[in-house]
Structure formats: structure tokens, C-alpha cells
mmCIF file of C-alpha atoms and ligand atoms in Angstrom:
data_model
loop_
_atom_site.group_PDB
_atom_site.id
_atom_site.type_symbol
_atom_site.label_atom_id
_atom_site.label_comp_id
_atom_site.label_asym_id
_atom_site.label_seq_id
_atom_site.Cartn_x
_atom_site.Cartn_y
_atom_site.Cartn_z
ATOM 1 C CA UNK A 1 129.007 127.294 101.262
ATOM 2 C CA UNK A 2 128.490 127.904 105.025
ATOM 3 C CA UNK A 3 126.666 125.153 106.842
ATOM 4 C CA UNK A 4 125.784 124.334 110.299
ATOM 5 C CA UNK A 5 126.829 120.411 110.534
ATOM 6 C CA UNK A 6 126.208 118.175 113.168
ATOM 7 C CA UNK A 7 129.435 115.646 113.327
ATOM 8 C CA UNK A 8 127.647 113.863 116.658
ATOM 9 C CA UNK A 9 124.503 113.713 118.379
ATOM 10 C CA UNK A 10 124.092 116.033 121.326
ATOM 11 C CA UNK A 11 127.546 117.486 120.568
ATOM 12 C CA UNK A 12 128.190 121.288 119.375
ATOM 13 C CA UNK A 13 127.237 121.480 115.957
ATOM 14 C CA UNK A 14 130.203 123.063 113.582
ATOM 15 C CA UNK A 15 130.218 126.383 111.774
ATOM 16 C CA UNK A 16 132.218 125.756 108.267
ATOM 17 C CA UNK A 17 132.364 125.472 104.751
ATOM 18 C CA UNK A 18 131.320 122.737 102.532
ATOM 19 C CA UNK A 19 130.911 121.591 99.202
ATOM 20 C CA UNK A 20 127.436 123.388 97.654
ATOM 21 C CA UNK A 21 124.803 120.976 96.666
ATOM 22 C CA UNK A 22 124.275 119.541 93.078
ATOM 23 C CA UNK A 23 121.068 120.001 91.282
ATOM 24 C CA UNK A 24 119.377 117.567 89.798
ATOM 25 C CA UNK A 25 116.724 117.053 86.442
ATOM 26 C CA UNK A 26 113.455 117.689 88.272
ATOM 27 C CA UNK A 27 114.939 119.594 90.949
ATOM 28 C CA UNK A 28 116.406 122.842 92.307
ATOM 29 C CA UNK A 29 118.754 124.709 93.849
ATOM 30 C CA UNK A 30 117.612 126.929 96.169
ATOM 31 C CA UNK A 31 118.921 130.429 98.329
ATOM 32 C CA UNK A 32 118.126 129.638 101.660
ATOM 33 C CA UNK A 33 116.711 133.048 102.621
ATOM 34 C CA UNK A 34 115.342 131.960 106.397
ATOM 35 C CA UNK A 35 114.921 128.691 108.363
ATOM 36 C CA UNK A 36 113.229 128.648 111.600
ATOM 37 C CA UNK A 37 114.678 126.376 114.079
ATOM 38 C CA UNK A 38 112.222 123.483 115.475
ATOM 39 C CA UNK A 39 111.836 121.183 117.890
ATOM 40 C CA UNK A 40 112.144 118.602 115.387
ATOM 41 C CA UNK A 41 115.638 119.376 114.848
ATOM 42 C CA UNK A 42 116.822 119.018 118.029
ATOM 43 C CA UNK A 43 115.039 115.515 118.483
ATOM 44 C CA UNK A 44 117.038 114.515 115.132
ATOM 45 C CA UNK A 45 120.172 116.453 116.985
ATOM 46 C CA UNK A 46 119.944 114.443 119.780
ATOM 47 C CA UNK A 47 119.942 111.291 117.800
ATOM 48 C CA UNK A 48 116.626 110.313 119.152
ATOM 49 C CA UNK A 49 114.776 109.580 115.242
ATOM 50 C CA UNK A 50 116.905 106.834 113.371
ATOM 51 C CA UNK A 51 114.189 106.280 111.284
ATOM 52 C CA UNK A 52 114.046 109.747 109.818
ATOM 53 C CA UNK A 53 117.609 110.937 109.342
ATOM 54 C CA UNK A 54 119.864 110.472 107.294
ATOM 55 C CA UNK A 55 123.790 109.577 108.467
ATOM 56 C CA UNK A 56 126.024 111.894 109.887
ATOM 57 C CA UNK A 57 127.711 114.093 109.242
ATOM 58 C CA UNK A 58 124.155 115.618 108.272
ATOM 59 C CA UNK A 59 122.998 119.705 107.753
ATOM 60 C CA UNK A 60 119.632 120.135 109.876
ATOM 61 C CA UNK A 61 116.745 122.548 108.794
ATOM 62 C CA UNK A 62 113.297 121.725 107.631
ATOM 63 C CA UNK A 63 111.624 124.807 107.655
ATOM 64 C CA UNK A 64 112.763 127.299 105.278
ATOM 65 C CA UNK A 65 111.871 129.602 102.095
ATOM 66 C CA UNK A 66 114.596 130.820 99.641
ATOM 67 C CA UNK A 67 115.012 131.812 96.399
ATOM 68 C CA UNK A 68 115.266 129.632 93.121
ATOM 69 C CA UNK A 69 118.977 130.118 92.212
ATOM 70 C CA UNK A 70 119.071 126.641 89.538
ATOM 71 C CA UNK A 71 116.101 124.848 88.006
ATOM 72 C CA UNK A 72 116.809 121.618 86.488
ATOM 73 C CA UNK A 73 116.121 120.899 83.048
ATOM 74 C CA UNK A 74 112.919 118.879 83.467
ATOM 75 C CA UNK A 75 111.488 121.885 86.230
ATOM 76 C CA UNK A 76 108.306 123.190 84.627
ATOM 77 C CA UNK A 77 106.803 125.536 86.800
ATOM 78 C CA UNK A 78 109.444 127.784 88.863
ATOM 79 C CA UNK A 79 112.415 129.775 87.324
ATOM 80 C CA UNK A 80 115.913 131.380 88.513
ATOM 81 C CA UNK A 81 114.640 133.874 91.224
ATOM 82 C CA UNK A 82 111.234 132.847 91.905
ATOM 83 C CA UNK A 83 110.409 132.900 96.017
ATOM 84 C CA UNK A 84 109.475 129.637 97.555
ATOM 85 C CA UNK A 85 108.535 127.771 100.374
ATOM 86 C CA UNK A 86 109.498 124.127 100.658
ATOM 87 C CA UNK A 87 106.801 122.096 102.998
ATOM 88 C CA UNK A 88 108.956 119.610 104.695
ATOM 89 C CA UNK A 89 107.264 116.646 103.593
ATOM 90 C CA UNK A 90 108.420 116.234 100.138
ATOM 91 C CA UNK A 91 106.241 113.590 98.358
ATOM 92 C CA UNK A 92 107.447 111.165 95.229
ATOM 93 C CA UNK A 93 105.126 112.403 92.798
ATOM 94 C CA UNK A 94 104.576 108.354 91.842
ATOM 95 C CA UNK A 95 103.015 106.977 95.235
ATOM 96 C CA UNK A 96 99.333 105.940 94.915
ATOM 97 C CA UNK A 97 98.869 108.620 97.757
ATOM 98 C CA UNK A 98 100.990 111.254 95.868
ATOM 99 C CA UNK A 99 98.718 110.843 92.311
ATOM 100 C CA UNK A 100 95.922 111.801 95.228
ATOM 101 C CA UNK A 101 97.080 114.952 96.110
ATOM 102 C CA UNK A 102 98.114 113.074 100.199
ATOM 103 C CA UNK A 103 102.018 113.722 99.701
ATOM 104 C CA UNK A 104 102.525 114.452 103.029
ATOM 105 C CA UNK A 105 101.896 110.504 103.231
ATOM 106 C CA UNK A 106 104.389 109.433 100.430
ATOM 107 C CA UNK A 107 105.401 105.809 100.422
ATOM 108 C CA UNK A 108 108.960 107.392 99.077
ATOM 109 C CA UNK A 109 108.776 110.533 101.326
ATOM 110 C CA UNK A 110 111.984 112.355 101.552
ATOM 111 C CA UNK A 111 112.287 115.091 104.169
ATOM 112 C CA UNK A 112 114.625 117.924 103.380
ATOM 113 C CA UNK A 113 116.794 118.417 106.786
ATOM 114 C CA UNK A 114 116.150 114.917 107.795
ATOM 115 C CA UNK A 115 116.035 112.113 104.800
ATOM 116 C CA UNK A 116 119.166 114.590 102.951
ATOM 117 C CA UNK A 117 121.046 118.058 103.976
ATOM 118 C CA UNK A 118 118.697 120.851 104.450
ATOM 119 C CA UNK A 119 117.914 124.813 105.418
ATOM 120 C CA UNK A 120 121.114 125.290 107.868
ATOM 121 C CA UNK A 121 123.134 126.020 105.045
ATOM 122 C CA UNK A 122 123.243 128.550 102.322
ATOM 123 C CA UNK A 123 122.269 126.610 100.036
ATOM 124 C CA UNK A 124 120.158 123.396 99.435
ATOM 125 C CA UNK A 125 118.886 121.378 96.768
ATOM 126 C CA UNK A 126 115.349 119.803 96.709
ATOM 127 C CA UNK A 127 113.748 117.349 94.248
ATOM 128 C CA UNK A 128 110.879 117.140 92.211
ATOM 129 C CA UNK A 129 110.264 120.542 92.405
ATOM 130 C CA UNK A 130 107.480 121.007 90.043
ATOM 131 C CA UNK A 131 104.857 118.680 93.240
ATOM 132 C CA UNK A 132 106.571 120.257 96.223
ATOM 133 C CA UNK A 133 107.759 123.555 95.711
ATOM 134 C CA UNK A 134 105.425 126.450 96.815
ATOM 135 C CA UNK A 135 105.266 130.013 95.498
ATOM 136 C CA UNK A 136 105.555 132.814 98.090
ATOM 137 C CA UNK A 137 102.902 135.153 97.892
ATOM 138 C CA UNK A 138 105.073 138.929 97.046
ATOM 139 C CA UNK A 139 103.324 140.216 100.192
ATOM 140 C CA UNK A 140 105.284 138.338 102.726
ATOM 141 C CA UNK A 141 108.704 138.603 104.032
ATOM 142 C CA UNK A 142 110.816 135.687 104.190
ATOM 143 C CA UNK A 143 111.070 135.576 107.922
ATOM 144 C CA UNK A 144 107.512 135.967 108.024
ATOM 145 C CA UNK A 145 106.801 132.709 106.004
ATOM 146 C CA UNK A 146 109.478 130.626 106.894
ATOM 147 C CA UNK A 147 107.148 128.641 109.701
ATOM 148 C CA UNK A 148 105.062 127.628 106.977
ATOM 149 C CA UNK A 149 107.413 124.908 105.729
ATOM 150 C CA UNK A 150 106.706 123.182 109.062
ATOM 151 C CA UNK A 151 105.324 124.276 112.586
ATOM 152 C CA UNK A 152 102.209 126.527 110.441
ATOM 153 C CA UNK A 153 101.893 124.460 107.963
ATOM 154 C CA UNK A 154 101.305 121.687 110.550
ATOM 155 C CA UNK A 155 99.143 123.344 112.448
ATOM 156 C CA UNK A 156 96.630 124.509 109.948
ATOM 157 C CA UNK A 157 96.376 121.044 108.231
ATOM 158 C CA UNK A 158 95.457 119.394 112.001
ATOM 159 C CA UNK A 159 93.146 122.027 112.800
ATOM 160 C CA UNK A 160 91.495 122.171 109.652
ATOM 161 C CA UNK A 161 91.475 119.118 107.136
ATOM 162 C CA UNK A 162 92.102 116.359 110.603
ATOM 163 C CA UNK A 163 90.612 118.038 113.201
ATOM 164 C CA UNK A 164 87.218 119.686 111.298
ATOM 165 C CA UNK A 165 87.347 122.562 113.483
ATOM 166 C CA UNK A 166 84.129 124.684 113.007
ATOM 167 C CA UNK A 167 82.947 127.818 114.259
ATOM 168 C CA UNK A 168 82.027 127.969 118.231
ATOM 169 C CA UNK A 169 84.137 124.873 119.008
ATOM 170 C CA UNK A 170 85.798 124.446 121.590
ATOM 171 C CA UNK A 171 88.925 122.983 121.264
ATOM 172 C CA UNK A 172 91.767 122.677 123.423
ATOM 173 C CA UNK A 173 95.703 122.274 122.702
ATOM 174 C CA UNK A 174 98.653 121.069 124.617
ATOM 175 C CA UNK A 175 101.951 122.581 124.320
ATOM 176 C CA UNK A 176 102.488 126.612 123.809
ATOM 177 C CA UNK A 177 105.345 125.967 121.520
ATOM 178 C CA UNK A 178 105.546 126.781 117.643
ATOM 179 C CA UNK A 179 102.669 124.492 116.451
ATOM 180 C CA UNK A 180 100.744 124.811 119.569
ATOM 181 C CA UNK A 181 100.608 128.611 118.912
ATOM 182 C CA UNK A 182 100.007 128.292 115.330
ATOM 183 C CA UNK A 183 97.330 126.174 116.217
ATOM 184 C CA UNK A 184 96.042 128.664 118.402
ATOM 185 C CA UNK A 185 96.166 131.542 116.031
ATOM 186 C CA UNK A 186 94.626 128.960 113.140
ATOM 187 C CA UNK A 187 91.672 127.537 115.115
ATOM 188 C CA UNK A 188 90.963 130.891 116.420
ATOM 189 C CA UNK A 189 90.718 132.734 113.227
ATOM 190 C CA UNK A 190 88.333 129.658 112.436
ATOM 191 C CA UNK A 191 86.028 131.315 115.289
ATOM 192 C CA UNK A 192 86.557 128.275 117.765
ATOM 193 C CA UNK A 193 87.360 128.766 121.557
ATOM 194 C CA UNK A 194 90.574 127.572 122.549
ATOM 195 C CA UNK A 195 91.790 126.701 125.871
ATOM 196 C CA UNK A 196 95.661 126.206 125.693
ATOM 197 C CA UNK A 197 97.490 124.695 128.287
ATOM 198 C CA UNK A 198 101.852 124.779 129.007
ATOM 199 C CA UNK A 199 103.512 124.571 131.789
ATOM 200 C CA UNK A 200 104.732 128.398 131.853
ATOM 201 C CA UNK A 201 103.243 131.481 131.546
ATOM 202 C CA UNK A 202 105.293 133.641 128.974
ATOM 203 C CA UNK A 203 104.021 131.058 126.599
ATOM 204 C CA UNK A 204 100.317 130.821 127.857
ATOM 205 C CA UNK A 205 100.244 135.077 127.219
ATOM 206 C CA UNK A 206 102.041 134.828 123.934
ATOM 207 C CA UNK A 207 98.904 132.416 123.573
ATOM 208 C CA UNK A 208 96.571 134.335 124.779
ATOM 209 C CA UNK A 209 98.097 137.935 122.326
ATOM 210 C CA UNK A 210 97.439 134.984 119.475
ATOM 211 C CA UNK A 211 93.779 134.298 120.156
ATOM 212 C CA UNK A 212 93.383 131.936 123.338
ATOM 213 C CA UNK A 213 90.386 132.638 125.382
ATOM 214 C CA UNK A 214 91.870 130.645 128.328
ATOM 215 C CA UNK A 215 95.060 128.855 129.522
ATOM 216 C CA UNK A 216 95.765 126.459 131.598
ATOM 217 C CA UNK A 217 99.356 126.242 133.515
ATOM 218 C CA UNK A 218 99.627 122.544 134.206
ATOM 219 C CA UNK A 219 102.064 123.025 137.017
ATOM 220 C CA UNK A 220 98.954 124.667 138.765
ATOM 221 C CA UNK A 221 95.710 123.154 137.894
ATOM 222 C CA UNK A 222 95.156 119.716 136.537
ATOM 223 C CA UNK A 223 94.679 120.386 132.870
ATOM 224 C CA UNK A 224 91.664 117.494 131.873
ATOM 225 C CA UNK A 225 89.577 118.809 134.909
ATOM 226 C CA UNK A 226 89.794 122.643 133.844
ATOM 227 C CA UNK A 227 88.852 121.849 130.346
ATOM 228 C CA UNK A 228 86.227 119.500 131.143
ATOM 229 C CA UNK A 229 84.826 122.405 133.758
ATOM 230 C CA UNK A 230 85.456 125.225 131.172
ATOM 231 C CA UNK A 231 83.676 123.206 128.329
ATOM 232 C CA UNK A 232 81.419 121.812 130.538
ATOM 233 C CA UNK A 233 81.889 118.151 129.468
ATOM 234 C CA UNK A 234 84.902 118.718 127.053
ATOM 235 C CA UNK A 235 86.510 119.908 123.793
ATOM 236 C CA UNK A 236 85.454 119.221 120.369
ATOM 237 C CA UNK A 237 89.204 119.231 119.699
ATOM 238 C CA UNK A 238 91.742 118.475 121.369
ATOM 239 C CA UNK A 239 95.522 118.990 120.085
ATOM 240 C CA UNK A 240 98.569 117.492 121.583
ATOM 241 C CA UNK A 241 101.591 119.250 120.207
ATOM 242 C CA UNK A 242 103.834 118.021 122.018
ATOM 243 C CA UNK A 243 104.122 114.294 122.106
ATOM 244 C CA UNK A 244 105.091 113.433 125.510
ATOM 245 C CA UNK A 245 102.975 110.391 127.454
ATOM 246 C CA UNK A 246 101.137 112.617 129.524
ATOM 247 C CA UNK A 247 100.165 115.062 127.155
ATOM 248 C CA UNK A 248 98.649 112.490 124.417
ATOM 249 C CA UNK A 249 96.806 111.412 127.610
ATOM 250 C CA UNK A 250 95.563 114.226 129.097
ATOM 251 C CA UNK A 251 94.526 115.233 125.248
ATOM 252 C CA UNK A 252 92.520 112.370 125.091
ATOM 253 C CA UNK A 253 91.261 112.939 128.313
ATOM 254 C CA UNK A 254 89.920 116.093 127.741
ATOM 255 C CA UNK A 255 87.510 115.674 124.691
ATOM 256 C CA UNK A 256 84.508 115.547 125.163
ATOM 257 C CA UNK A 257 81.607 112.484 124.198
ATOM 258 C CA UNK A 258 82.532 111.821 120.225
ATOM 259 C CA UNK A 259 84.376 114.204 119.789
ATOM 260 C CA UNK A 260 88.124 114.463 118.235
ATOM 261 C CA UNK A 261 91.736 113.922 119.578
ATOM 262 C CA UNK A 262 94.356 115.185 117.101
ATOM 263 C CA UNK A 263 98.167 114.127 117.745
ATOM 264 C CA UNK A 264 100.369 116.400 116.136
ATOM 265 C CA UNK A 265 103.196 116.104 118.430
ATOM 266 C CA UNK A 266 105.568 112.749 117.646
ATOM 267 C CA UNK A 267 106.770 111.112 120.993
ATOM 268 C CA UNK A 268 110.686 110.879 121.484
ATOM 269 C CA UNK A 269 111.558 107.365 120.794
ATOM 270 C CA UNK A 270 111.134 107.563 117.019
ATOM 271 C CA UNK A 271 109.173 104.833 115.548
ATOM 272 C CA UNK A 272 109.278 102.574 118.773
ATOM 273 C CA UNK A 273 107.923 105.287 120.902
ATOM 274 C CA UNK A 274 104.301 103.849 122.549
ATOM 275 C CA UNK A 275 102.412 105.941 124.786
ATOM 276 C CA UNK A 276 99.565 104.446 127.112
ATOM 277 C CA UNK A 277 95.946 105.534 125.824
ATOM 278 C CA UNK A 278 92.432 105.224 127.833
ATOM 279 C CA UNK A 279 90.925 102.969 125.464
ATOM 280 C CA UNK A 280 87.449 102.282 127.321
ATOM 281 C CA UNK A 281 86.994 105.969 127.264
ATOM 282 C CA UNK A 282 88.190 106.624 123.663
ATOM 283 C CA UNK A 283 85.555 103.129 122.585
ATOM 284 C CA UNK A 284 82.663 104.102 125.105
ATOM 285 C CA UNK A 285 82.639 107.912 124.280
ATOM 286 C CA UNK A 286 83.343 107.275 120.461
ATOM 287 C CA UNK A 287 86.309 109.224 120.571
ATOM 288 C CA UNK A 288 88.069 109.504 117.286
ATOM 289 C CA UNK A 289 92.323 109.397 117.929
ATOM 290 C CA UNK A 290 93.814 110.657 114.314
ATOM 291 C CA UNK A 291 97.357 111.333 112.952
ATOM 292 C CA UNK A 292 98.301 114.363 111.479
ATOM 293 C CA UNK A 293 101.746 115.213 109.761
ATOM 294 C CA UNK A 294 102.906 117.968 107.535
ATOM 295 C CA UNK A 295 100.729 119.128 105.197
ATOM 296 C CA UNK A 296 100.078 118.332 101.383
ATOM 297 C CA UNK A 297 101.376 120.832 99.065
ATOM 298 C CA UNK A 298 97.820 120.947 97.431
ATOM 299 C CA UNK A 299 96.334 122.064 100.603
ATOM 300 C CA UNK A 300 98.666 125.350 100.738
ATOM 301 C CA UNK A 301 96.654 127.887 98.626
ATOM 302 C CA UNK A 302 93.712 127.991 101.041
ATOM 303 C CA UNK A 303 96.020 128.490 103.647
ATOM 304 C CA UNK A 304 97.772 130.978 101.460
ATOM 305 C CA UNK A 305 95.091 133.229 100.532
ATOM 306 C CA UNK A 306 94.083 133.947 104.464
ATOM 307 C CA UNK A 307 98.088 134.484 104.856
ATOM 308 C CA UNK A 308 98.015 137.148 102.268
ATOM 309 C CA UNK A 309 95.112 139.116 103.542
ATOM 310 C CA UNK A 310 96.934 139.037 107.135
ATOM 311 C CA UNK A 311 94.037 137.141 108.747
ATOM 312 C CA UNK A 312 96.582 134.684 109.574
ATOM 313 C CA UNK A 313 100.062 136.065 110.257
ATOM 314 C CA UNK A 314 102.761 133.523 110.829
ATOM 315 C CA UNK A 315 105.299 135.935 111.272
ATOM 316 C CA UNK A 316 103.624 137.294 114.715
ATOM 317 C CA UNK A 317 104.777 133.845 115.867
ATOM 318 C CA UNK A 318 108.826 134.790 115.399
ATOM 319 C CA UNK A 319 110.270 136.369 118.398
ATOM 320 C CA UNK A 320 113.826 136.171 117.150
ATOM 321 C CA UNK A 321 116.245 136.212 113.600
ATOM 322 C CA UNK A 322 119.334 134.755 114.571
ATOM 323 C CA UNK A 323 122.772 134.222 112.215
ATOM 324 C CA UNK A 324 123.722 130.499 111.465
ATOM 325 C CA UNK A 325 125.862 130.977 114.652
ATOM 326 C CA UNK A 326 123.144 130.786 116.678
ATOM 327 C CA UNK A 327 122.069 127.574 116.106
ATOM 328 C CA UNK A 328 123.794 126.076 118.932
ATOM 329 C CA UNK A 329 122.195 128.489 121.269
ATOM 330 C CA UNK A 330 118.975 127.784 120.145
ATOM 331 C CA UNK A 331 119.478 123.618 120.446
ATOM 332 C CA UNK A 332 120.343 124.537 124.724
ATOM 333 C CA UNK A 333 117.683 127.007 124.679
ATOM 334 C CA UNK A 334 115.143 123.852 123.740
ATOM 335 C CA UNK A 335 117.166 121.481 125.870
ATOM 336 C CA UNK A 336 116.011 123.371 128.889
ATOM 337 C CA UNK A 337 112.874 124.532 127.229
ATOM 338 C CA UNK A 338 113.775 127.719 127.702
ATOM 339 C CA UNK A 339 112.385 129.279 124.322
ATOM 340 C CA UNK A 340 109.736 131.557 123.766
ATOM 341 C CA UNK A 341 107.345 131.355 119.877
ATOM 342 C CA UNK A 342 109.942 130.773 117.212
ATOM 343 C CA UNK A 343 113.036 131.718 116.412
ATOM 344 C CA UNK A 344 114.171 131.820 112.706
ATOM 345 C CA UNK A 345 117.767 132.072 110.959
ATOM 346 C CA UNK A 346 118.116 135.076 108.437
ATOM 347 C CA UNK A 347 121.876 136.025 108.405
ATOM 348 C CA UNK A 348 123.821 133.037 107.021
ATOM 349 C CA UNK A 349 127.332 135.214 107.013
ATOM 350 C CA UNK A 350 127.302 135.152 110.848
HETATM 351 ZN ZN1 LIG B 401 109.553 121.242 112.264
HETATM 352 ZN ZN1 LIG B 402 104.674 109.552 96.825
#
């Protein structure tokens, strides 16, 4: 099959054929129909999560939807041809936080595209299909839903089950990249008020088309002081998706009196990577700091049924469908952040 293989970190990844995948008992085969490309991968590209992936040479792609082509012989619940999305955080099924429905927090987590090959290749297999796999609703196209195996998915679980967001909030959100604007779109739909805030503007009025009622260019204005002035004493919410030190600071920074600071975004140096916090603020204001990650697969048909009835619309995130050749492009393109919503592969001839 074709596949998009990285041989070394930071270097061109290779256009070529390799073996196809083998299935297993509990597991399936799968089309790869479309696979956005994330920021994700290009941290795991540039060798900068040892933790998470798996040796090279390694096939890259976490977000992606396809179509069952081989169930194995233990696979209940999806047959040959049925349309699925994979969430990337593939839980064990056994874990104590699996049997309760958390398997986005498996002890035994396997990550398709990071912990084994994944969606920049034709095909791919993933395990224990019967707890992870998703079914597509008909309505949707593939490119439409492929965000939903990661940047969507992560959004809507850190607005809604971490971050509580409720009607009239106000909650702001670092970072106008795919989860930021997910987040956006999500959180707005919810009815709160969000304030996003990126360093340049193409992405602050893609924000703003997705549901942003005001944006902050941090280049121009200090970012905690215009929230705290819009809000009047801060966010309900705040979302970093982006991970860097000074945006899990500012984040902090900006919410108001116990209220919530969601971190969505991981920082760059893997599991090592410490970022400084205000901690007299976060005790004296009874600020609450949480984790969010993925998304359980149980928590996908609430998200599902708003997705079919078009109140939330991933695919108004995808500014481009690129061919597995374009994969490379897209890795510089995030190198010099120089990307604009997401960009998804569909054509994996070219
Ligand atoms: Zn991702
Ligand atoms: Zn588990």
C-alpha cells in the first residue's frame, strides 16, 4: 500500500509502498478514506514525544475515518463496509478506567499514528474495535468528519465534560489553530461568549466566521488584560490550545475568581515538559487547573447527534484536501506556522 513514512525526525518524509497491515481477532482493517494533518504529528515528526511514539521507521496520522474493509473474527458490532471514525485514544477495554467508560485515560492506551502505524497510509489496522470504533452518521462526508478523530473531538470533550461550559459564559481560548477553532465553534453553539486570542489575524476572522465575539491579536494587546477588561474580572473558561509556557500562563491568568483553566494543548518536551504556573493566584482565587485529552468513545453520540443536525459542522473547519504528497508541505507549513483551520488528506493515489 502507499504510505507516507518518516525514516528520521525533521527529515522529508518518503512517498512509497509497503507491506499492508495484518488484522487481528478483535480488530480491523480499515480504508483510510481522509486524515487531517495535526499539530500533533509534526511534534511526533520532529522527534520531540519519545514517550508516545513508536520507533522509526513509523506511518503518522491520528485523525482519520475510513471504511471497514476486514473485521476480525471476535468483532461484534461493525462489518465489511461500515463508515467509521477512529478517536485517537484507543482504550484497552480491561483498564479499571476503560470498564468506566474514561478510555481516553487507559492504563494500556495505544494511539493509532503514534503507539503503531496510522492514517498516512491506505490502509491501517486498529484493535479492539468493538470499544473504539465509531459509526459515521450517513449524513456526513468523510472529509467533513475526519477532525473528529482528534482536534473536534478534543475540543468538545474540554469544553463540555472538563470545562462545564454553560450558557452566557464567558470563556476565553488561546491558540486559533484546529482545536482552538473547534473550541470556538463548540463553546459557542453552547451559547457562551468567547474571546479568542492568536497571534495573526487570518486565524482570529476564521474565528470570528466560527462564532467568536472578540479576538485578541497578542502581538498587539496584552491578552490577560483584554480579557480581564472585556469580562470585567475574567473568563469562566479559559482554554489553552496550544501548550507553549506563555500561553498556559496567560490562560491561567485570565480566569476569573473560581473559575476554570482547561489545558488542552501538550507543551513540546513530551513528558518532561514543565511550564511555570501562578500558584498564589490559582490557591487564593480557587482556580481549578484540569487536564483534558482525547475524548472517550462513550462520549461521541452526544456530540454526534448536534453533528448530524449541522449545529456543529466540523467540516467548516477544513480549508484544504490534499493527496498523501502533500504531507511534507503541510509539516513546513506548521514549522513556520504558516497554516490556516485544517487541512485534511483525501487522495491517497497522489
Ligand atoms: Zn491531533
Ligand atoms: Zn484501558
Amino acid at each position: 500500500m502507499r504510505a507516507a513514512v518518516v525514516h528520521e525526525y525533521k527529515s522529508p518524509i518518503v512517498i512509497e509502498e509497503i507491506p499492508d497491515p495484518v488484522g487481528s481477532d478483535e480488530g480491523v482493517i480499515l480504508t483510510v478514506e481522509a486524515c487531517g494533518v495535526c499539530r500533533s504529528d509534526w511534534h511526533g515528526w520532529q522527534g520531540e514525544w519519545p514517550g508516545f511514539t513508536a520507533s522509526l521507521p513509523h506511518v503518522f496520522g491520528h485523525e482519520f475515518v475510513g471504511t471497514v474493509l476486514e473485521a476480525g473474527k471476535n468483532v461484534q458490532e461493525f462489518r465489511v463496509g461500515d463508515r467509521v471514525i477512529v478517536p485517537f485514544t484507543v482504550g484497552c477495554g480491561k483498564c479499571e478506567y476503560c470498564r468506566r467508560g474514561e478510555s481516553n485515560v487507559c492504563e494500556n492506551i495505544a494511539m493509532p499514528g503514534f503507539s503503531y502505524d496510522g492514517g498516512f497510509a491506505r490502509l491501517t489496522h486498529v484493535p479492539n474495535a468493538d470499544l473504539n470504533l465509531v459509526r459515521l452518521p450517513d449524513e456526513l462526508a468523510f472529509a467533513d468528519a475526519a477532525g473528529m478523530g482528534c482536534r473536534f473531538m478534543t475540543a468538545y470533550h474540554g469544553v463540555t465534560t472538563i470545562g462545564n461550559v454553560r450558557p452566557g459564559d464567558w470563556v476565553s481560548i488561546y491558540g486559533a489553530g484546529g482545536v482552538g477553532l473547534s473550541a470556538t465553534q463548540i463553546a459557542s453553539s453552547a451559547g457562551a461568549n468567547v474571546i479568542i486570542v492568536d497571534i495573526t489575524d487570518d486565524k482570529l476572522d476564521l474565528a470570528k466566521r466560527l462564532g467568536a465575539v472578540r479576538t485578541v491579536n497578542s502581538t498587539k494587546d496584552d491578552p490577560v488584560e483584554a480579557i480581564q477588561d472585556i469580562t470585567k474580572g475574567g473568563a469562566d473558561v479559559s482554554i489553552d490550545a496550544l501548550g507553549i509556557a506563555q500561553t498556559v500562563t496567560n490562560s491561567v491568568r485570565s480566569v476569573r475568581r473560581k473559575g476554570s483553566a482547561v489545558q488542552i494543548g501538550m507543551t513540546p518536551e513530551g513528558r518532561n515538559g514543565q511550564v511555570p504556573l501562578t500558584i498564589n493566584d490559582v490557591v487564593s482565587n480557587e482556580i481549578s487547573y484540569r487536564g483534558s485529552f482525547g475524548m472517550p468513545a462513550v462520549e461521541f453520540p452526544a456530540m454526534l447527534n448536534q453533528v448530524a443536525t449541522s449545529k456543529l459542522r466540523p467540516g467548516d473547519l477544513v480549508t484544504k484536501h490534499i493527496g498523501l504528497d502533500g504531507v511534507n508541505q503541510s509539516m513546513n507549513d506548521m514549522t513556520t506556522f504558516n497554516t490556516l483551520g485544517v487541512s485534511i488528506i483525501t487522495d491517497y493515489e497522489h
